[in-house]
mmCIF file of C-alpha atoms in Angstrom:
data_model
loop_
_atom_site.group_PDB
_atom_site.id
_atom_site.type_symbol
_atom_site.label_atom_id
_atom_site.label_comp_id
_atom_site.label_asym_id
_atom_site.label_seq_id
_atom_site.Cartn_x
_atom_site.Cartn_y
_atom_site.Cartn_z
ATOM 1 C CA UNK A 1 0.000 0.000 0.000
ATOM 2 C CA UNK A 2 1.570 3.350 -1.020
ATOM 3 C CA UNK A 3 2.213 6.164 1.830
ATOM 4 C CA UNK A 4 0.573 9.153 0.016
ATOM 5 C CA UNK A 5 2.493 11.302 2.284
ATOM 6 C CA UNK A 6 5.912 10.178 1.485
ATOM 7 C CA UNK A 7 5.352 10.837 -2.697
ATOM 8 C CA UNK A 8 7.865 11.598 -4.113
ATOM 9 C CA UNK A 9 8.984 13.901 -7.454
ATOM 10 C CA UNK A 10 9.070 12.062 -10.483
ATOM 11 C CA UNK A 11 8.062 9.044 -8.777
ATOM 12 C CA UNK A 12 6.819 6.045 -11.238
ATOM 13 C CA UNK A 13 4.026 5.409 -8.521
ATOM 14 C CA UNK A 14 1.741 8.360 -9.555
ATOM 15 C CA UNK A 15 -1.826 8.063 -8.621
ATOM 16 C CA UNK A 16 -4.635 9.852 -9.823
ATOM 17 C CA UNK A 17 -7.133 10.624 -6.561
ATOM 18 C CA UNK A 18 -9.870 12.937 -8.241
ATOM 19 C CA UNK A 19 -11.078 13.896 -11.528
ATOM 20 C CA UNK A 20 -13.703 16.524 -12.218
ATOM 21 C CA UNK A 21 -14.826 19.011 -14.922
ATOM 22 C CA UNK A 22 -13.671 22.528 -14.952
ATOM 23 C CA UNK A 23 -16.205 24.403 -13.576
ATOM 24 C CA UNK A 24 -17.593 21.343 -10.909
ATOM 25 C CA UNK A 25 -13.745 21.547 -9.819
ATOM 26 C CA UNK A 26 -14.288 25.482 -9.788
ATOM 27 C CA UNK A 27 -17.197 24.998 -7.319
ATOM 28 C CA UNK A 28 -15.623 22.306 -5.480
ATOM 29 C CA UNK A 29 -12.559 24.903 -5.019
ATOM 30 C CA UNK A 30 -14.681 27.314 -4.064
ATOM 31 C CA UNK A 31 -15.670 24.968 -0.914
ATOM 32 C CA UNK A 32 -19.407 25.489 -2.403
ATOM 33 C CA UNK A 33 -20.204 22.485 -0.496
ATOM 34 C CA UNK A 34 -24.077 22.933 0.601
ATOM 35 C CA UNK A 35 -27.287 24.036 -1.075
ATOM 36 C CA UNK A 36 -26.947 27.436 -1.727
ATOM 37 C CA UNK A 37 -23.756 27.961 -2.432
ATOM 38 C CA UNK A 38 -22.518 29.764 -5.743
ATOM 39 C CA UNK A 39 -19.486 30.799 -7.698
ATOM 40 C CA UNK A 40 -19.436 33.042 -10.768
ATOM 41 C CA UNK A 41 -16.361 32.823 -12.754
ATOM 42 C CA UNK A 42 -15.658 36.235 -14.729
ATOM 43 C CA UNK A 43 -13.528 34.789 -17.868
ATOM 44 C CA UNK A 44 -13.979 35.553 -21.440
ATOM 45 C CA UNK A 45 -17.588 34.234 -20.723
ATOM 46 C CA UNK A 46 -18.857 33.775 -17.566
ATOM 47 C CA UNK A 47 -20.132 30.506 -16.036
ATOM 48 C CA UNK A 48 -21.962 30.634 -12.895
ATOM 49 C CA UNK A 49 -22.351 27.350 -10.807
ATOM 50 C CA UNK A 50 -24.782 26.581 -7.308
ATOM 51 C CA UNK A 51 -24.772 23.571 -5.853
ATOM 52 C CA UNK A 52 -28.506 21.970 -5.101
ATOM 53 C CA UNK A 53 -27.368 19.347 -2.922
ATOM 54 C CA UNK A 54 -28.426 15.661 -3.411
ATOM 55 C CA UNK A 55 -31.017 15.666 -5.421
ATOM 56 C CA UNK A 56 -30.772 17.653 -9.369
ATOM 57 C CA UNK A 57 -33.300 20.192 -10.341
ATOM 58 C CA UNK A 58 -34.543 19.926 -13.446
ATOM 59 C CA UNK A 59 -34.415 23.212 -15.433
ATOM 60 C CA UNK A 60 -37.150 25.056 -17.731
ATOM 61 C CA UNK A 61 -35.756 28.177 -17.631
ATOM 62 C CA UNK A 62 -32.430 27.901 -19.334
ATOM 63 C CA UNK A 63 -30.633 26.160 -17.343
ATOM 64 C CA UNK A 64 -28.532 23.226 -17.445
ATOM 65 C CA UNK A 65 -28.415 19.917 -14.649
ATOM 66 C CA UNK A 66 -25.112 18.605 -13.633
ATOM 67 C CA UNK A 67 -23.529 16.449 -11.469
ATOM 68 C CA UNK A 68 -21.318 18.526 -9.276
ATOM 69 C CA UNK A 69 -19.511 15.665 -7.821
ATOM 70 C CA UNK A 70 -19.334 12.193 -6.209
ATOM 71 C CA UNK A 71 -17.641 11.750 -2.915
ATOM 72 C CA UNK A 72 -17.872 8.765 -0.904
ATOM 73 C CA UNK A 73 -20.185 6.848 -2.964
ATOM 74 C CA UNK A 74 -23.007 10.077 -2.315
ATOM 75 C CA UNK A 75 -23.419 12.460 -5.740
ATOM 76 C CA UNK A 76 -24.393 16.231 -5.456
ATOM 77 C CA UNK A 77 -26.190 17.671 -7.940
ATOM 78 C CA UNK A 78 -25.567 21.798 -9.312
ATOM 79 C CA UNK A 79 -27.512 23.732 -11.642
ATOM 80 C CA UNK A 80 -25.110 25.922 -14.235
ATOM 81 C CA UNK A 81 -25.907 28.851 -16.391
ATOM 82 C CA UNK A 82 -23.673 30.444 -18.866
ATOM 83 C CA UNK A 83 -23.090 34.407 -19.893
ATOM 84 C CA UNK A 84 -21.566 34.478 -23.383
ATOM 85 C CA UNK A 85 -19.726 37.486 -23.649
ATOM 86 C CA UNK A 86 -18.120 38.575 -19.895
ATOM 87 C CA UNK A 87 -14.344 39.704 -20.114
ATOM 88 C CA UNK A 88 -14.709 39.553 -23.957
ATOM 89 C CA UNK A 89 -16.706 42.475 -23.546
ATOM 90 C CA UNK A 90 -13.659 44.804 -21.880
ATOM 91 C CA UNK A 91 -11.232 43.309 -24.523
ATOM 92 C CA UNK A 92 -13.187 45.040 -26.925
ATOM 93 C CA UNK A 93 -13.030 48.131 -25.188
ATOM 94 C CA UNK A 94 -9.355 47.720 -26.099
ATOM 95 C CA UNK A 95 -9.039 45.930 -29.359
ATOM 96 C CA UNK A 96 -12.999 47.307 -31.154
ATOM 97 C CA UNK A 97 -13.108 51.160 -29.923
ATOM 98 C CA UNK A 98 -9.505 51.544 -28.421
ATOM 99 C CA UNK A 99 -11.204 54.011 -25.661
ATOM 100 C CA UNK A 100 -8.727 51.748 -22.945
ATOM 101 C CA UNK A 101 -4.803 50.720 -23.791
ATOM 102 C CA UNK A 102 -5.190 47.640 -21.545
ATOM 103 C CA UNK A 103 -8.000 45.796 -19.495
ATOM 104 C CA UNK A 104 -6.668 47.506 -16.156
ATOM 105 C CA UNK A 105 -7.764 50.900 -17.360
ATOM 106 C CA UNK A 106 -11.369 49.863 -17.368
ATOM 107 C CA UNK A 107 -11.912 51.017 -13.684
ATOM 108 C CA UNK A 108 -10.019 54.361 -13.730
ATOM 109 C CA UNK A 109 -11.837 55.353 -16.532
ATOM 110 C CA UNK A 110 -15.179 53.990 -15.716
ATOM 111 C CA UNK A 111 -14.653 55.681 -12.541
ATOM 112 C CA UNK A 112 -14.177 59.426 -13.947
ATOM 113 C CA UNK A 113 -18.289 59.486 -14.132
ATOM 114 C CA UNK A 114 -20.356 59.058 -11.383
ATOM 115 C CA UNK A 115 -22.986 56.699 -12.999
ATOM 116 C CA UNK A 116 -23.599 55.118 -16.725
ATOM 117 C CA UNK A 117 -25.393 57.819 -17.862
ATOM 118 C CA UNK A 118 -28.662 56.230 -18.878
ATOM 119 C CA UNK A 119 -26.359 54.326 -21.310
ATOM 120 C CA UNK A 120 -27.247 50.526 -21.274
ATOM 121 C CA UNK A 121 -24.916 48.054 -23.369
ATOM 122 C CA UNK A 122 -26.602 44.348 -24.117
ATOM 123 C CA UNK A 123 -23.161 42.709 -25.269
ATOM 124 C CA UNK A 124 -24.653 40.447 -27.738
ATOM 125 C CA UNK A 125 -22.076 39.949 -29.819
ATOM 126 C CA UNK A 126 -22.717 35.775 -30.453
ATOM 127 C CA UNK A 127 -26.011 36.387 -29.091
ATOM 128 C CA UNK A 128 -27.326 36.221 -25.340
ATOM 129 C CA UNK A 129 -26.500 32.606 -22.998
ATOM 130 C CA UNK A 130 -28.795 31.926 -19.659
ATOM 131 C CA UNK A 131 -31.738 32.282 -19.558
ATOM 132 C CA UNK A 132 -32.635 33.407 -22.956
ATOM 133 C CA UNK A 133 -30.027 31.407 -25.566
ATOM 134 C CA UNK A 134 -30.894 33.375 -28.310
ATOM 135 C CA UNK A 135 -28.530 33.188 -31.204
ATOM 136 C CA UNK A 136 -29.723 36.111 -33.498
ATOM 137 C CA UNK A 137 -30.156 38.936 -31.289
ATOM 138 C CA UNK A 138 -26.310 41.171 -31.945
ATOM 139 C CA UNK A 139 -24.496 43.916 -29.405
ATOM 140 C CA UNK A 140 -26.933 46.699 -29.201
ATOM 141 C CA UNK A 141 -26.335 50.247 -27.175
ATOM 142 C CA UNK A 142 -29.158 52.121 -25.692
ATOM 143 C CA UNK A 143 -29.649 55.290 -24.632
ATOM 144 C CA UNK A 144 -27.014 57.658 -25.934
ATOM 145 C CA UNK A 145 -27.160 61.215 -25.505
ATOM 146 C CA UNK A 146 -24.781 64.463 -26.683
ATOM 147 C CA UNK A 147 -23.599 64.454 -23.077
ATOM 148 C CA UNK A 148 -22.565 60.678 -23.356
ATOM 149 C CA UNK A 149 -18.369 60.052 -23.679
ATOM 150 C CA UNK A 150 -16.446 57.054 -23.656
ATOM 151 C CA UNK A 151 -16.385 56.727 -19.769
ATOM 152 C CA UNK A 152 -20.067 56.405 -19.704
ATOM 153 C CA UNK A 153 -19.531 53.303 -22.723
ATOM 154 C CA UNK A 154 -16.967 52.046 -20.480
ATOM 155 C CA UNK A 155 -18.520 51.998 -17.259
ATOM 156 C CA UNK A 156 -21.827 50.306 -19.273
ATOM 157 C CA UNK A 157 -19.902 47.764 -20.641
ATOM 158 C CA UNK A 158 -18.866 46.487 -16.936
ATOM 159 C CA UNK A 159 -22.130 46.996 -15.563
ATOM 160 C CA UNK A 160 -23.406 44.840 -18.619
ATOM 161 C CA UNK A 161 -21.480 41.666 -17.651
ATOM 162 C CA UNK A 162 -23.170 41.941 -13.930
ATOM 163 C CA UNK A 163 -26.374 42.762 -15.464
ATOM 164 C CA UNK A 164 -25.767 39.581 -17.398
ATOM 165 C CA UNK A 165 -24.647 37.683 -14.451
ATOM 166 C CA UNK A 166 -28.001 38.635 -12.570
ATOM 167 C CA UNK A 167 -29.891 37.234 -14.969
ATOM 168 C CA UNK A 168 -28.657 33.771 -13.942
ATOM 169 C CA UNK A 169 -28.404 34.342 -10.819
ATOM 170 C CA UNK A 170 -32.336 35.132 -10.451
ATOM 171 C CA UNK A 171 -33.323 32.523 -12.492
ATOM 172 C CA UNK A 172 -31.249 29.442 -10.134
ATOM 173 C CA UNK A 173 -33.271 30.899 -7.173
ATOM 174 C CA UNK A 174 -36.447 31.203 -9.060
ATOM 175 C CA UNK A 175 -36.163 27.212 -9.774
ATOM 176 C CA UNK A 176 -34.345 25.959 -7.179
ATOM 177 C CA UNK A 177 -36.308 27.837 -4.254
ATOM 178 C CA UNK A 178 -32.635 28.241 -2.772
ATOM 179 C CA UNK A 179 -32.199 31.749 -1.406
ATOM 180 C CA UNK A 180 -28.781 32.815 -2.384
ATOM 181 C CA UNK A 181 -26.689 34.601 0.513
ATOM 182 C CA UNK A 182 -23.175 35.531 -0.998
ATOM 183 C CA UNK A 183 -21.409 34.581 -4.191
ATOM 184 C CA UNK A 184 -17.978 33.622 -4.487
ATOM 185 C CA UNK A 185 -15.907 34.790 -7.590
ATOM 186 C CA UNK A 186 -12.862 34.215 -9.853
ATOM 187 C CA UNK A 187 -11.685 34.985 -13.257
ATOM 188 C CA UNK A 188 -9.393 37.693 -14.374
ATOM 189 C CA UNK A 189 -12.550 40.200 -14.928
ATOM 190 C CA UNK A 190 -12.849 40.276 -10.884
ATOM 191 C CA UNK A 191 -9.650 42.418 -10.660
ATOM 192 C CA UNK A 192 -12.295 45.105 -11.702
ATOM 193 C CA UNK A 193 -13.365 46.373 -8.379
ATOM 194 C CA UNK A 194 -16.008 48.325 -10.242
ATOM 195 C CA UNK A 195 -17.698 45.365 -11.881
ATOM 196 C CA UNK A 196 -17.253 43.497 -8.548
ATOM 197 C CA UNK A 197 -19.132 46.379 -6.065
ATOM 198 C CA UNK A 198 -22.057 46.925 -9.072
ATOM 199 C CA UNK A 199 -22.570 42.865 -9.006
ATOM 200 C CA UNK A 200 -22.978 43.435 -5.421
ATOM 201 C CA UNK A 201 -25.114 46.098 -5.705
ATOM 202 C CA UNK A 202 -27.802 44.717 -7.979
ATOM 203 C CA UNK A 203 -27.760 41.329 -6.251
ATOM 204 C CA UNK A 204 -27.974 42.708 -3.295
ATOM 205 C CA UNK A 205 -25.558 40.892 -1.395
ATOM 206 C CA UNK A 206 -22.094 40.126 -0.373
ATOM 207 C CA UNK A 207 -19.270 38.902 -3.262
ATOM 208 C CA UNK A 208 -16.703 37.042 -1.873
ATOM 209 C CA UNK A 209 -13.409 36.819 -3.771
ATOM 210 C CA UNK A 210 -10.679 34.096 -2.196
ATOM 211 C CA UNK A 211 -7.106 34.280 -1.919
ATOM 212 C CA UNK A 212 -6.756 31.822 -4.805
ATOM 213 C CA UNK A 213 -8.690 33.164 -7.979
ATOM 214 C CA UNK A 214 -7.130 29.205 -9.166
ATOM 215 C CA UNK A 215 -10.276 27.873 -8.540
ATOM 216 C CA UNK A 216 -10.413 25.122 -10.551
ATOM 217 C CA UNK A 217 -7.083 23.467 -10.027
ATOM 218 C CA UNK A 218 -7.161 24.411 -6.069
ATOM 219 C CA UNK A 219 -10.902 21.930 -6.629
ATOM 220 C CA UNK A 220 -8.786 19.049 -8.121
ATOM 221 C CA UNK A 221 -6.244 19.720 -5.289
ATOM 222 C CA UNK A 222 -9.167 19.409 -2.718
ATOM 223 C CA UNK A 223 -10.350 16.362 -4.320
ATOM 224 C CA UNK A 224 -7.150 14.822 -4.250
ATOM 225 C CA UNK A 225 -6.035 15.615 -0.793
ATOM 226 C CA UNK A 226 -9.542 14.147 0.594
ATOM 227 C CA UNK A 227 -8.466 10.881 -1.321
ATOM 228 C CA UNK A 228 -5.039 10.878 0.504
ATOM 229 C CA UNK A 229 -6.132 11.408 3.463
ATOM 230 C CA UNK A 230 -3.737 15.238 3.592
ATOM 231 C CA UNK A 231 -7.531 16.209 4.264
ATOM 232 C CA UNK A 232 -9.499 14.509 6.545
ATOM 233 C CA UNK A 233 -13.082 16.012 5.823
ATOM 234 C CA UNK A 234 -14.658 18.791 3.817
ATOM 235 C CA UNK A 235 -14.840 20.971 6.991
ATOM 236 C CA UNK A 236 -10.960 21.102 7.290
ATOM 237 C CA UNK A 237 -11.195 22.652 4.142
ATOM 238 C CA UNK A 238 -13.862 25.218 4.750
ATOM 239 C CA UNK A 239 -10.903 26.378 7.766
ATOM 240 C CA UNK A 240 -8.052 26.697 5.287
ATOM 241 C CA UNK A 241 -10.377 28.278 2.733
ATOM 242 C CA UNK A 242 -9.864 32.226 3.049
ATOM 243 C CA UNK A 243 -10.621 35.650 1.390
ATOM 244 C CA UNK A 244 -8.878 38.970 0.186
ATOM 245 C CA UNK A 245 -11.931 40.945 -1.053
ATOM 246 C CA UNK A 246 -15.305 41.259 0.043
ATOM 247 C CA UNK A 247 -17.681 43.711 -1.899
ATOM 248 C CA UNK A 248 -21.391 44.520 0.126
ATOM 249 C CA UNK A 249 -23.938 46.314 -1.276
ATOM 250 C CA UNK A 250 -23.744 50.369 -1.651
ATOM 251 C CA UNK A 251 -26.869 50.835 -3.878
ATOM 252 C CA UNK A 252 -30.363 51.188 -2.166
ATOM 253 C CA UNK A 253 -32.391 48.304 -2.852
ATOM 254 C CA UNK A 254 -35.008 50.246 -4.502
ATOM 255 C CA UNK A 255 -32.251 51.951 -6.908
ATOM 256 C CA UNK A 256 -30.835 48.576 -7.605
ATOM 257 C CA UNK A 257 -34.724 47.330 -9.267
ATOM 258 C CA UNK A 258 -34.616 50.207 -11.049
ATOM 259 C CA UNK A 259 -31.311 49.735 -13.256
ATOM 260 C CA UNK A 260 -32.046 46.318 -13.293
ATOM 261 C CA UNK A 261 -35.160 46.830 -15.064
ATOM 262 C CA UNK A 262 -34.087 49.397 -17.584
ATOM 263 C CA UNK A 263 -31.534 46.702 -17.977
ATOM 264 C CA UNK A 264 -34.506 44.102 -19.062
ATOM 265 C CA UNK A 265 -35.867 46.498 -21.268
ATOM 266 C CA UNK A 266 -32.470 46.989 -23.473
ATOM 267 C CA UNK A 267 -32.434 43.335 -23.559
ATOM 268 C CA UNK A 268 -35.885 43.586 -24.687
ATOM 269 C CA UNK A 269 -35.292 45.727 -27.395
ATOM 270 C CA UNK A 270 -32.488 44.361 -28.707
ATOM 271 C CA UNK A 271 -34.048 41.084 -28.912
ATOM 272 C CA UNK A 272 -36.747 42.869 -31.033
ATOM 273 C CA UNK A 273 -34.016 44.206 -33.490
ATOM 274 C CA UNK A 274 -33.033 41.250 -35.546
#
């Protein structure tokens, strides 16, 4: 029988002790381990993940079923939804209207207005993901005025991948009957403290960002070290888990429906256009 502990480099005697999918390793690294608990991941797209415990949910909203994992002989089941165009979005800030040099100028400049404006940006450049997966609708800009500059397009353009992100985040409580209490996050589009305080702020609650944005490979390392034994149970996990950012909500809750629904009406109307 092999001693785990003693492994070592380059050994012939290399076990594999867990295999999982990229984003159910994302969750698991996340320690998302009871119903309820979320992750977002802010990438190119974004892909947002809550675990529904042992029995799956069956979607009609957009939503797809998966298997989150299987520990022990016991499966846990997660619901995922999908935003198609997330960091994408800022990249073409910098590569389609060169109004930013590079992706870390997003904030600063976002920040030079106090609000979007009244502009609203549906990002539809491949179409829209959860919940509507509709292919034809196309990137569509509302409500531009004289006074509008490139800040205001700048700071819409972040907003728009929370916006996004809310929309699969309401419907996986709508179906699941899970109330939501924080959301943990990763991806390179969460170095955007802007982005991360207005996902707050229309959720309405906390976003949790960990020391290791390496979600998905810090899952597979949790899934191993369980099989080894280096961990001896999900909850000495949870202890070693830890944060570097939280964001809580700023906005009133009443001014937080209020953007959100002129965001549902750009959607709306860009849907129309085809």
């Amino acid at each position: 029988k092999h001693d785990y502990g003693k492994l070592e480099y380059f050994s012939s005697d290399v076990h594999i002790l867990g295999v999982a999918g990229d984003q159910q390793a994302s969750l698991f690294g996340h320690t998302c381990f009871k119903p309820g608990d979320c992750k977002n991941t802010y990438g190119t797209g974004c892909f947002m993940l809550m675990n529904t415990g042992d029995k799956p949910i069956l979607s009609s909203k957009g939503l797809l079923t998966t298997i989150a994992w299987t520990l022990d002989g016991k499966t846990t089941y997660a619901l995922e939804g999908s935003v198609f165009i997330g960091g994408a979005a800022i990249q073409w800030l910098r590569d389609g209207l060169k109004v930013i040099s590079q992706a870390s100028e997003a904030d600063e400049s976002a920040m030079q207005v106090k609000d979007n404006g009244g502009v609203y940006f549906v990002p539809a450049f491949v179409g829209l993901g959860t919940p509507y997966w509709d292919d034809d609708v196309r990137g569509t800009m509302f409500g531009i005025t004289r006074a509008t500059n490139k800040h205001h397009i700048v700071r819409a353009t972040l907003e728009a991948i929370a916006f996004q992100s809310k929309d699969v985040f309401d419907v996986m409580q709508d179906e699941s009957q899970i109330n939501i209490k924080s959301l943990q996050v990763d991806g390179g589009a969460t170095n955007s403290n802007v982005l991360m305080q207005f996902q707050s702020d229309i959720l309405q609650i906390d976003i949790k960002k960990p020391c290791c944005l390496e979600s998905t490979a810090l899952g597979a390392c949790y899934f191993a070290g369980l099989k080894s034994g280096f961990f001896k149970n999900q909850k000495e996990i949870k202890e070693c888990h830890d944060f570097k950012a939280r964001f809580t909500p700023k906005m009133p809750a009443n001014q937080a429906q209020i953007v959100s629904r002129q965001w549902k009406k750009a959607v709306e109307a860009a849907r129309s256009f085809k």
